[in-house]
Amino acid sequence: MYIIVVYDVNVSRVNKVKKFLRQHLIWVQNSVFEGEVTLAEYERIKKGIKELIDENEDSVIIYRLRARPKRKNLGIEKNPVEDII
Amino acid sequence: MYIIVVYDVNVSRVNKVKKFLRQHLIWVQNSVFEGEVTLAEYERIKKGIKELIDENEDSVIIYRLRARPKRKNLGIEKNPVEDII
């Protein structure tokens, strides 16, 4: 499956979340990661995020898609996914 | 179609972008909007964003999906979409 992860995490924890997500996904923009993952990887990512965030204060959304979606980039591309995969 | 808009826009312009997107989509999290739109609305949103951002500095990604994707929320839900639509 293909996932897009967007997060709104307190500054005291955000670097750990970023570092963790970078091990599994591609950074595309401030607070946005995405990538193709297996179901096992998806579960690992979910678990890892839960361990790093404060579930009473932070918010993370994982969108689950079947495949990499169409996208339109406006302005600069902070990290052009096309160049990586 | 269903779109997810994520933006990384300079603080001097971000409020205008937010205000504009709020007229067309649902705010789900810091720098993330989403919603069901027609092709005409999609084009209007794209045009509107282009007019508001600095294309040499800001970055906006519009993901185009066929339907509202599955999602997993971890932590708090800043704005539970389920309650709105």
PDB file of C-alpha atoms in Angstrom:
ATOM      1  CA  MET A   1       0.000   0.000   0.000  1.00  0.00           C
ATOM      2  CA  TYR A   2       1.004   3.632  -0.303  1.00  0.00           C
ATOM      3  CA  ILE A   3       0.803   5.904   2.720  1.00  0.00           C
ATOM      4  CA  ILE A   4       0.955   9.627   3.319  1.00  0.00           C
ATOM      5  CA  VAL A   5       1.774  10.685   6.868  1.00  0.00           C
ATOM      6  CA  VAL A   6       1.027  14.212   8.061  1.00  0.00           C
ATOM      7  CA  TYR A   7       1.869  15.228  11.600  1.00  0.00           C
ATOM      8  CA  ASP A   8       1.330  18.081  13.971  1.00  0.00           C
ATOM      9  CA  VAL A   9       3.614  17.257  16.872  1.00  0.00           C
ATOM     10  CA  ASN A  10       4.907  19.442  19.679  1.00  0.00           C
ATOM     11  CA  VAL A  11       8.339  20.889  18.959  1.00  0.00           C
ATOM     12  CA  SER A  12       9.816  18.966  21.895  1.00  0.00           C
ATOM     13  CA  ARG A  13       9.024  15.667  20.167  1.00  0.00           C
ATOM     14  CA  VAL A  14       8.967  16.525  16.491  1.00  0.00           C
ATOM     15  CA  ASN A  15      12.608  15.724  15.726  1.00  0.00           C
ATOM     16  CA  LYS A  16      12.272  12.190  17.043  1.00  0.00           C
ATOM     17  CA  VAL A  17       9.150  11.659  14.927  1.00  0.00           C
ATOM     18  CA  LYS A  18      10.908  13.060  11.856  1.00  0.00           C
ATOM     19  CA  LYS A  19      13.971  10.894  12.415  1.00  0.00           C
ATOM     20  CA  PHE A  20      11.819   7.797  12.839  1.00  0.00           C
ATOM     21  CA  LEU A  21       9.724   8.461   9.740  1.00  0.00           C
ATOM     22  CA  ARG A  22      12.831   9.142   7.663  1.00  0.00           C
ATOM     23  CA  GLN A  23      13.916   5.556   8.288  1.00  0.00           C
ATOM     24  CA  HIS A  24      10.756   4.235   6.654  1.00  0.00           C
ATOM     25  CA  LEU A  25       9.403   6.850   4.264  1.00  0.00           C
ATOM     26  CA  ILE A  26      10.332   9.697   1.969  1.00  0.00           C
ATOM     27  CA  TRP A  27      10.204  13.233   3.292  1.00  0.00           C
ATOM     28  CA  VAL A  28       8.234  15.371   0.872  1.00  0.00           C
ATOM     29  CA  GLN A  29       7.516  18.560   2.728  1.00  0.00           C
ATOM     30  CA  ASN A  30       7.459  20.113   6.169  1.00  0.00           C
ATOM     31  CA  SER A  31       5.462  17.629   8.295  1.00  0.00           C
ATOM     32  CA  VAL A  32       4.693  15.282   5.387  1.00  0.00           C
ATOM     33  CA  PHE A  33       6.216  11.901   4.584  1.00  0.00           C
ATOM     34  CA  GLU A  34       5.038   9.307   2.105  1.00  0.00           C
ATOM     35  CA  GLY A  35       5.992   5.988   0.627  1.00  0.00           C
ATOM     36  CA  GLU A  36       5.131   2.495  -0.518  1.00  0.00           C
ATOM     37  CA  VAL A  37       5.006   0.109   2.424  1.00  0.00           C
ATOM     38  CA  THR A  38       4.056  -3.461   3.196  1.00  0.00           C
ATOM     39  CA  LEU A  39       1.346  -4.157   5.742  1.00  0.00           C
ATOM     40  CA  ALA A  40       4.051  -5.170   8.235  1.00  0.00           C
ATOM     41  CA  GLU A  41       5.904  -1.901   7.678  1.00  0.00           C
ATOM     42  CA  TYR A  42       2.674   0.039   8.061  1.00  0.00           C
ATOM     43  CA  GLU A  43       2.048  -1.634  11.418  1.00  0.00           C
ATOM     44  CA  ARG A  44       5.615  -0.920  12.504  1.00  0.00           C
ATOM     45  CA  ILE A  45       5.290   2.732  11.535  1.00  0.00           C
ATOM     46  CA  LYS A  46       1.995   3.072  13.399  1.00  0.00           C
ATOM     47  CA  LYS A  47       3.471   1.485  16.519  1.00  0.00           C
ATOM     48  CA  GLY A  48       6.624   3.588  16.323  1.00  0.00           C
ATOM     49  CA  ILE A  49       4.689   6.840  16.021  1.00  0.00           C
ATOM     50  CA  LYS A  50       2.483   5.919  18.968  1.00  0.00           C
ATOM     51  CA  GLU A  51       5.555   5.399  21.120  1.00  0.00           C
ATOM     52  CA  LEU A  52       7.005   8.786  20.194  1.00  0.00           C
ATOM     53  CA  ILE A  53       4.021  11.113  20.384  1.00  0.00           C
ATOM     54  CA  ASP A  54       1.933  12.366  23.269  1.00  0.00           C
ATOM     55  CA  GLU A  55      -1.493  11.062  22.267  1.00  0.00           C
ATOM     56  CA  ASN A  56      -3.200  13.788  24.312  1.00  0.00           C
ATOM     57  CA  GLU A  57      -1.454  16.614  22.552  1.00  0.00           C
ATOM     58  CA  ASP A  58      -0.035  15.569  19.178  1.00  0.00           C
ATOM     59  CA  SER A  59      -1.873  14.604  16.036  1.00  0.00           C
ATOM     60  CA  VAL A  60      -0.740  12.287  13.243  1.00  0.00           C
ATOM     61  CA  ILE A  61      -2.843  11.187  10.287  1.00  0.00           C
ATOM     62  CA  ILE A  62      -1.854   8.254   8.104  1.00  0.00           C
ATOM     63  CA  TYR A  63      -3.718   8.158   4.781  1.00  0.00           C
ATOM     64  CA  ARG A  64      -3.796   4.667   3.297  1.00  0.00           C
ATOM     65  CA  LEU A  65      -3.956   4.451  -0.466  1.00  0.00           C
ATOM     66  CA  ARG A  66      -3.733   1.557  -2.866  1.00  0.00           C
ATOM     67  CA  ALA A  67      -1.062   3.201  -4.987  1.00  0.00           C
ATOM     68  CA  ARG A  68       0.922   6.396  -5.277  1.00  0.00           C
ATOM     69  CA  PRO A  69      -1.632   9.093  -6.008  1.00  0.00           C
ATOM     70  CA  LYS A  70      -1.588  11.732  -8.696  1.00  0.00           C
ATOM     71  CA  ARG A  71      -0.200  14.941  -7.386  1.00  0.00           C
ATOM     72  CA  LYS A  72       0.108  18.532  -8.452  1.00  0.00           C
ATOM     73  CA  ASN A  73       3.036  20.508  -7.089  1.00  0.00           C
ATOM     74  CA  LEU A  74       2.624  24.263  -6.892  1.00  0.00           C
ATOM     75  CA  GLY A  75       5.652  26.384  -6.120  1.00  0.00           C
ATOM     76  CA  ILE A  76       8.924  24.712  -5.323  1.00  0.00           C
ATOM     77  CA  GLU A  77       9.343  21.015  -4.702  1.00  0.00           C
ATOM     78  CA  LYS A  78      11.092  20.692  -1.384  1.00  0.00           C
ATOM     79  CA  ASN A  79      12.004  17.113  -2.168  1.00  0.00           C
ATOM     80  CA  PRO A  80      10.886  15.891  -5.574  1.00  0.00           C
ATOM     81  CA  VAL A  81       9.665  12.333  -5.023  1.00  0.00           C
ATOM     82  CA  GLU A  82      10.019  11.573  -8.723  1.00  0.00           C
ATOM     83  CA  ASP A  83      13.796  11.851  -8.456  1.00  0.00           C
ATOM     84  CA  ILE A  84      13.975   9.305  -5.685  1.00  0.00           C
ATOM     85  CA  ILE A  85      11.682   6.480  -6.694  1.00  0.00           C
TER      86      ILE A  85
ATOM     87  CA  MET B   1     -12.576  13.696  -6.875  1.00  0.00           C
ATOM     88  CA  TYR B   2     -11.145  13.911  -3.398  1.00  0.00           C
ATOM     89  CA  ILE B   3      -8.121  16.093  -2.733  1.00  0.00           C
ATOM     90  CA  ILE B   4      -5.657  16.487   0.118  1.00  0.00           C
ATOM     91  CA  VAL B   5      -3.732  19.751   0.163  1.00  0.00           C
ATOM     92  CA  VAL B   6      -0.536  20.094   2.189  1.00  0.00           C
ATOM     93  CA  TYR B   7       1.340  23.361   2.229  1.00  0.00           C
ATOM     94  CA  ASP B   8       4.596  24.806   3.428  1.00  0.00           C
ATOM     95  CA  VAL B   9       4.155  28.517   2.932  1.00  0.00           C
ATOM     96  CA  ASN B  10       6.112  31.453   4.348  1.00  0.00           C
ATOM     97  CA  VAL B  11       4.515  32.872   7.485  1.00  0.00           C
ATOM     98  CA  SER B  12       3.900  36.199   5.719  1.00  0.00           C
ATOM     99  CA  ARG B  13       1.511  34.502   3.273  1.00  0.00           C
ATOM    100  CA  VAL B  14       0.226  31.499   5.170  1.00  0.00           C
ATOM    101  CA  ASN B  15      -2.882  33.130   6.629  1.00  0.00           C
ATOM    102  CA  LYS B  16      -4.158  34.128   3.199  1.00  0.00           C
ATOM    103  CA  VAL B  17      -3.634  30.585   1.924  1.00  0.00           C
ATOM    104  CA  LYS B  18      -5.408  29.149   4.962  1.00  0.00           C
ATOM    105  CA  LYS B  19      -8.321  31.541   4.592  1.00  0.00           C
ATOM    106  CA  PHE B  20      -8.665  30.706   0.919  1.00  0.00           C
ATOM    107  CA  LEU B  21      -8.530  26.946   1.440  1.00  0.00           C
ATOM    108  CA  ARG B  22     -11.068  27.162   4.241  1.00  0.00           C
ATOM    109  CA  GLN B  23     -13.588  28.472   1.722  1.00  0.00           C
ATOM    110  CA  HIS B  24     -13.272  25.326  -0.369  1.00  0.00           C
ATOM    111  CA  LEU B  25     -12.065  22.486   1.841  1.00  0.00           C
ATOM    112  CA  ILE B  26     -12.051  21.098   5.357  1.00  0.00           C
ATOM    113  CA  TRP B  27      -9.177  21.910   7.665  1.00  0.00           C
ATOM    114  CA  VAL B  28      -7.886  18.689   9.179  1.00  0.00           C
ATOM    115  CA  GLN B  29      -4.593  19.583  10.738  1.00  0.00           C
ATOM    116  CA  ASN B  30      -1.878  22.208  10.769  1.00  0.00           C
ATOM    117  CA  SER B  31      -1.090  22.819   7.053  1.00  0.00           C
ATOM    118  CA  VAL B  32      -3.490  20.146   5.792  1.00  0.00           C
ATOM    119  CA  PHE B  33      -6.884  20.570   4.139  1.00  0.00           C
ATOM    120  CA  GLU B  34      -8.988  18.011   2.324  1.00  0.00           C
ATOM    121  CA  GLY B  35     -12.329  17.573   0.668  1.00  0.00           C
ATOM    122  CA  GLU B  36     -14.481  16.297  -2.158  1.00  0.00           C
ATOM    123  CA  VAL B  37     -14.371  18.663  -5.109  1.00  0.00           C
ATOM    124  CA  THR B  38     -15.544  18.871  -8.673  1.00  0.00           C
ATOM    125  CA  LEU B  39     -13.020  19.291 -11.476  1.00  0.00           C
ATOM    126  CA  ALA B  40     -14.045  22.938 -11.749  1.00  0.00           C
ATOM    127  CA  GLU B  41     -13.483  23.473  -8.033  1.00  0.00           C
ATOM    128  CA  TYR B  42     -10.137  21.742  -8.248  1.00  0.00           C
ATOM    129  CA  GLU B  43      -9.055  24.086 -11.025  1.00  0.00           C
ATOM    130  CA  ARG B  44     -10.278  27.083  -9.049  1.00  0.00           C
ATOM    131  CA  ILE B  45      -8.352  25.964  -5.974  1.00  0.00           C
ATOM    132  CA  LYS B  46      -5.179  25.427  -8.000  1.00  0.00           C
ATOM    133  CA  LYS B  47      -5.493  28.866  -9.553  1.00  0.00           C
ATOM    134  CA  GLY B  48      -6.263  30.499  -6.212  1.00  0.00           C
ATOM    135  CA  ILE B  49      -3.240  28.962  -4.519  1.00  0.00           C
ATOM    136  CA  LYS B  50      -0.959  30.010  -7.373  1.00  0.00           C
ATOM    137  CA  GLU B  51      -2.094  33.587  -6.960  1.00  0.00           C
ATOM    138  CA  LEU B  52      -1.401  33.596  -3.232  1.00  0.00           C
ATOM    139  CA  ILE B  53       1.948  31.842  -2.957  1.00  0.00           C
ATOM    140  CA  ASP B  54       5.442  32.796  -3.993  1.00  0.00           C
ATOM    141  CA  GLU B  55       6.252  29.989  -6.417  1.00  0.00           C
ATOM    142  CA  ASN B  56       9.984  30.463  -5.807  1.00  0.00           C
ATOM    143  CA  GLU B  57       9.735  29.999  -2.072  1.00  0.00           C
ATOM    144  CA  ASP B  58       6.543  28.215  -1.042  1.00  0.00           C
ATOM    145  CA  SER B  59       5.501  24.642  -1.657  1.00  0.00           C
ATOM    146  CA  VAL B  60       1.994  23.219  -1.997  1.00  0.00           C
ATOM    147  CA  ILE B  61       1.136  19.651  -2.926  1.00  0.00           C
ATOM    148  CA  ILE B  62      -2.340  18.645  -4.024  1.00  0.00           C
ATOM    149  CA  TYR B  63      -2.935  14.895  -3.903  1.00  0.00           C
ATOM    150  CA  ARG B  64      -5.748  13.823  -6.234  1.00  0.00           C
ATOM    151  CA  LEU B  65      -7.676  10.746  -5.203  1.00  0.00           C
ATOM    152  CA  ARG B  66     -10.769   9.094  -6.581  1.00  0.00           C
ATOM    153  CA  ALA B  67     -12.492   8.954  -3.205  1.00  0.00           C
ATOM    154  CA  ARG B  68     -11.919   9.790   0.435  1.00  0.00           C
ATOM    155  CA  PRO B  69      -9.071   7.549   1.558  1.00  0.00           C
ATOM    156  CA  LYS B  70      -8.875   5.309   4.575  1.00  0.00           C
ATOM    157  CA  ARG B  71      -7.107   7.042   7.379  1.00  0.00           C
ATOM    158  CA  LYS B  72      -5.663   6.216  10.755  1.00  0.00           C
ATOM    159  CA  ASN B  73      -5.583   8.974  13.334  1.00  0.00           C
ATOM    160  CA  LEU B  74      -2.965   8.730  16.039  1.00  0.00           C
ATOM    161  CA  GLY B  75      -3.156  11.073  18.993  1.00  0.00           C
ATOM    162  CA  ILE B  76      -5.788  13.760  19.055  1.00  0.00           C
ATOM    163  CA  GLU B  77      -7.966  14.670  16.128  1.00  0.00           C
ATOM    164  CA  LYS B  78      -7.586  18.370  15.620  1.00  0.00           C
ATOM    165  CA  ASN B  79     -10.687  18.478  13.496  1.00  0.00           C
ATOM    166  CA  PRO B  80     -12.490  15.171  13.115  1.00  0.00           C
ATOM    167  CA  VAL B  81     -13.604  15.038   9.478  1.00  0.00           C
ATOM    168  CA  GLU B  82     -16.152  12.349  10.292  1.00  0.00           C
ATOM    169  CA  ASP B  83     -18.183  14.850  12.299  1.00  0.00           C
ATOM    170  CA  ILE B  84     -18.424  17.263   9.421  1.00  0.00           C
ATOM    171  CA  ILE B  85     -19.181  15.234   6.337  1.00  0.00           C
TER     172      ILE B  85
END
